[in-house]
mmCIF file of C-alpha atoms in Angstrom:
data_model
loop_
_atom_site.group_PDB
_atom_site.id
_atom_site.type_symbol
_atom_site.label_atom_id
_atom_site.label_comp_id
_atom_site.label_asym_id
_atom_site.label_seq_id
_atom_site.Cartn_x
_atom_site.Cartn_y
_atom_site.Cartn_z
ATOM 1 C CA MET D 1 0.186 -0.074 -0.014
ATOM 2 C CA LYS D 2 1.325 3.390 -0.898
ATOM 3 C CA ALA D 3 1.793 6.190 1.435
ATOM 4 C CA LYS D 4 -0.957 8.035 -0.251
ATOM 5 C CA HIS D 5 -3.400 5.382 0.285
ATOM 6 C CA GLN D 6 -2.397 4.974 3.935
ATOM 7 C CA ARG D 7 -3.160 8.741 4.568
ATOM 8 C CA LEU D 8 -6.539 8.335 2.787
ATOM 9 C CA VAL D 9 -7.389 5.340 5.098
ATOM 10 C CA LEU D 10 -6.242 7.361 8.201
ATOM 11 C CA VAL D 11 -8.304 10.158 7.328
ATOM 12 C CA GLY D 12 -11.389 7.925 6.624
ATOM 13 C CA LEU D 13 -11.103 6.396 10.066
ATOM 14 C CA ALA D 14 -10.665 9.656 11.607
ATOM 15 C CA ALA D 15 -13.805 11.005 9.919
ATOM 16 C CA LEU D 16 -15.700 8.007 10.963
ATOM 17 C CA ALA D 17 -14.573 8.256 14.690
ATOM 18 C CA VAL D 18 -15.685 11.964 14.683
ATOM 19 C CA SER D 19 -19.047 11.096 13.278
ATOM 20 C CA GLY D 20 -19.609 8.301 15.780
ATOM 21 C CA ALA D 21 -18.692 10.627 18.572
ATOM 22 C CA ALA D 22 -21.018 13.483 17.202
ATOM 23 C CA ALA D 23 -23.910 10.789 16.952
ATOM 24 C CA LEU D 24 -23.372 9.597 20.379
ATOM 25 C CA GLY D 25 -23.390 13.392 21.905
ATOM 26 C CA PHE D 26 -26.535 14.230 19.950
ATOM 27 C CA SER D 27 -28.145 11.069 21.340
ATOM 28 C CA ALA D 28 -27.133 11.830 24.923
ATOM 29 C CA LEU D 29 -28.394 15.440 24.431
ATOM 30 C CA ASP D 30 -31.650 14.356 23.081
ATOM 31 C CA ASP D 31 -32.442 12.334 26.224
ATOM 32 C CA THR D 32 -31.959 15.521 28.400
ATOM 33 C CA MET D 33 -33.476 18.133 26.367
ATOM 34 C CA THR D 34 -36.890 19.670 27.242
ATOM 35 C CA TYR D 35 -38.710 21.316 24.328
ATOM 36 C CA PHE D 36 -41.263 23.927 24.708
ATOM 37 C CA TYR D 37 -44.841 23.464 23.466
ATOM 38 C CA SER D 38 -47.908 25.694 23.430
ATOM 39 C CA PRO D 39 -51.324 23.997 24.041
ATOM 40 C CA THR D 40 -51.792 24.479 20.315
ATOM 41 C CA ASP D 41 -48.520 22.663 19.545
ATOM 42 C CA VAL D 42 -49.490 19.890 21.916
ATOM 43 C CA LEU D 43 -52.675 19.176 20.121
ATOM 44 C CA ASP D 44 -50.833 19.495 16.496
ATOM 45 C CA LYS D 45 -47.705 17.463 17.336
ATOM 46 C CA GLY D 46 -49.062 14.995 19.698
ATOM 47 C CA VAL D 47 -46.955 14.630 22.684
ATOM 48 C CA SER D 48 -46.793 11.113 24.156
ATOM 49 C CA PRO D 49 -47.478 10.693 27.861
ATOM 50 C CA GLY D 50 -44.351 10.617 29.734
ATOM 51 C CA GLN D 51 -42.371 12.719 27.443
ATOM 52 C CA PRO D 52 -40.881 15.598 29.566
ATOM 53 C CA ILE D 53 -41.919 19.059 27.998
ATOM 54 C CA ARG D 54 -42.341 22.639 28.803
ATOM 55 C CA LEU D 55 -45.953 23.737 28.503
ATOM 56 C CA GLY D 56 -46.421 27.511 28.244
ATOM 57 C CA GLY D 57 -49.370 29.949 27.956
ATOM 58 C CA LEU D 58 -51.654 31.857 29.990
ATOM 59 C CA VAL D 59 -53.446 30.701 33.168
ATOM 60 C CA GLU D 60 -57.041 30.524 32.143
ATOM 61 C CA THR D 61 -59.217 33.009 34.139
ATOM 62 C CA GLY D 62 -61.577 30.960 36.424
ATOM 63 C CA SER D 63 -59.833 27.680 36.202
ATOM 64 C CA VAL D 64 -57.548 27.633 39.314
ATOM 65 C CA ARG D 65 -58.671 25.480 42.134
ATOM 66 C CA HIS D 66 -57.050 24.023 45.057
ATOM 67 C CA GLU D 67 -57.729 20.376 45.679
ATOM 68 C CA ALA D 68 -58.900 18.756 49.157
ATOM 69 C CA ASP D 69 -55.119 17.900 50.214
ATOM 70 C CA GLY D 70 -54.219 21.546 50.251
ATOM 71 C CA LEU D 71 -51.070 21.151 48.121
ATOM 72 C CA THR D 72 -52.523 20.190 44.796
ATOM 73 C CA LEU D 73 -53.403 22.831 42.369
ATOM 74 C CA ALA D 74 -55.339 22.360 39.333
ATOM 75 C CA PHE D 75 -55.623 24.965 36.518
ATOM 76 C CA THR D 76 -55.809 25.333 32.822
ATOM 77 C CA VAL D 77 -53.040 26.760 30.306
ATOM 78 C CA THR D 78 -54.382 28.373 27.196
ATOM 79 C CA ASP D 79 -52.740 30.026 24.205
ATOM 80 C CA THR D 80 -56.436 31.428 23.657
ATOM 81 C CA ALA D 81 -57.057 29.072 20.652
ATOM 82 C CA HIS D 82 -56.565 25.598 22.993
ATOM 83 C CA SER D 83 -56.336 24.857 26.447
ATOM 84 C CA VAL D 84 -54.593 22.073 28.463
ATOM 85 C CA PRO D 85 -55.633 20.988 32.029
ATOM 86 C CA VAL D 86 -52.699 20.996 34.481
ATOM 87 C CA ARG D 87 -52.105 19.634 37.904
ATOM 88 C CA TYR D 88 -49.270 20.720 40.106
ATOM 89 C CA ARG D 89 -48.328 19.731 43.544
ATOM 90 C CA GLY D 90 -45.996 21.891 45.502
ATOM 91 C CA LEU D 91 -45.306 25.549 46.255
ATOM 92 C CA VAL D 92 -46.671 28.050 43.815
ATOM 93 C CA PRO D 93 -44.560 30.977 42.882
ATOM 94 C CA ASP D 94 -45.756 34.294 44.557
ATOM 95 C CA LEU D 95 -46.598 35.633 41.059
ATOM 96 C CA PHE D 96 -48.791 32.866 39.711
ATOM 97 C CA ARG D 97 -52.293 34.067 38.908
ATOM 98 C CA GLU D 98 -55.120 33.854 36.472
ATOM 99 C CA GLY D 99 -54.578 35.499 33.211
ATOM 100 C CA GLN D 100 -50.740 35.829 33.617
ATOM 101 C CA GLY D 101 -48.059 34.041 31.582
ATOM 102 C CA VAL D 102 -46.727 30.668 33.079
ATOM 103 C CA VAL D 103 -44.407 27.905 32.092
ATOM 104 C CA ALA D 104 -44.717 24.405 33.384
ATOM 105 C CA GLU D 105 -42.341 21.706 33.059
ATOM 106 C CA GLY D 106 -43.460 18.116 33.356
ATOM 107 C CA THR D 107 -45.387 15.372 31.592
ATOM 108 C CA PHE D 108 -48.572 14.213 30.341
ATOM 109 C CA ASP D 109 -50.370 11.369 32.216
ATOM 110 C CA ALA D 110 -52.384 8.577 30.511
ATOM 111 C CA ALA D 111 -55.546 10.718 30.986
ATOM 112 C CA GLY D 112 -54.253 13.733 28.940
ATOM 113 C CA VAL D 113 -53.564 15.966 32.064
ATOM 114 C CA PHE D 114 -50.239 17.706 32.074
ATOM 115 C CA VAL D 115 -48.503 16.839 35.622
ATOM 116 C CA ALA D 116 -46.097 19.737 36.281
ATOM 117 C CA GLN D 117 -43.043 19.228 38.456
ATOM 118 C CA SER D 118 -42.200 22.867 38.428
ATOM 119 C CA LEU D 119 -43.877 26.265 37.699
ATOM 120 C CA LEU D 120 -42.422 29.507 36.332
ATOM 121 C CA ALA D 121 -44.313 32.633 36.571
ATOM 122 C CA LYS D 122 -43.475 35.847 35.044
ATOM 123 C CA HIS D 123 -41.481 38.107 37.159
ATOM 124 C CA ASP D 124 -43.022 41.563 36.371
ATOM 125 C CA GLU D 125 -46.073 43.073 34.743
ATOM 126 C CA LYS D 126 -44.621 43.568 31.489
ATOM 127 C CA TYR D 127 -42.583 40.521 30.955
ATOM 128 C CA MET D 128 -43.996 37.492 29.228
ATOM 129 C CA PRO D 129 -41.923 34.452 28.150
ATOM 130 C CA PRO D 130 -40.901 34.919 24.469
ATOM 131 C CA GLU D 131 -42.092 31.337 23.654
ATOM 132 C CA VAL D 132 -45.597 32.111 25.115
ATOM 133 C CA ALA D 133 -45.804 35.622 23.198
ATOM 134 C CA ASP D 134 -44.995 33.860 20.066
ATOM 135 C CA SER D 135 -47.577 31.114 20.533
ATOM 136 C CA ILE D 136 -50.290 33.616 21.410
ATOM 137 C CA LYS D 137 -49.153 35.822 18.328
ATOM 138 C CA ARG D 138 -49.535 32.600 16.068
ATOM 139 C CA ALA D 139 -52.847 32.139 17.521
ATOM 140 C CA GLY D 140 -54.011 35.642 16.420
ATOM 141 C CA GLU D 141 -54.860 36.845 19.934
ATOM 142 C CA TRP D 142 -51.844 38.961 20.860
ATOM 143 C CA ARG D 143 -52.946 42.085 22.827
ATOM 144 C CA PRO D 144 -49.696 44.003 24.189
ATOM 145 C CA GLN D 145 -50.133 45.270 27.419
ATOM 146 C CA THR D 146 -50.669 49.142 27.548
ATOM 147 C CA GLN D 147 -48.781 51.316 29.993
ATOM 148 C CA ALA D 148 -50.635 52.335 33.158
ATOM 149 C CA GLY D 149 -52.338 55.791 32.515
ATOM 150 C CA SER D 150 -52.234 55.527 28.673
#
C-alpha cells in the first residue's frame, strides 16, 4: 500500500470516529432536552405520555382551584386557541395568578392531564416568556399590555 493510500485510510477512519462521537453526543443531548410547547403545539404535534416538555401559555381565568389535600393545584393553560388541564403539587410561585403567563415543566399522564413538576411565573407586569408571546401571536390573540395611565 502506498503512503498516499495509507493517509487516505487514516483520514477516513478519523472521519468515521468523529461522526460516531457526534452521533453519541447528540443522542445523549436528546435524552436530556426539554422542548417548549404551547397548547396548540401539544394538539398539533401530539406529545406522548411520559415525554418531558415545557408547557407555556396563560393561566385561564376562572380555572384555578385547590384540591382537598391543600397542596395540589389544578388549572388550565391556554394560548387562547386551545387549553390544556394542568395539575401541580408543590409551592406555587408568588406571581402565579389567573390571566398571566406561566411555563410548567412536566409530563402528560395517560388521562391527558399535564402533571407539572415545576412552575415558572412571569417576574413583572410587562414580561412574558418569548415562547408564550410567540404562541399567542400565532393564535392571532396578541394584545400587548398597555402602559398604566395611557
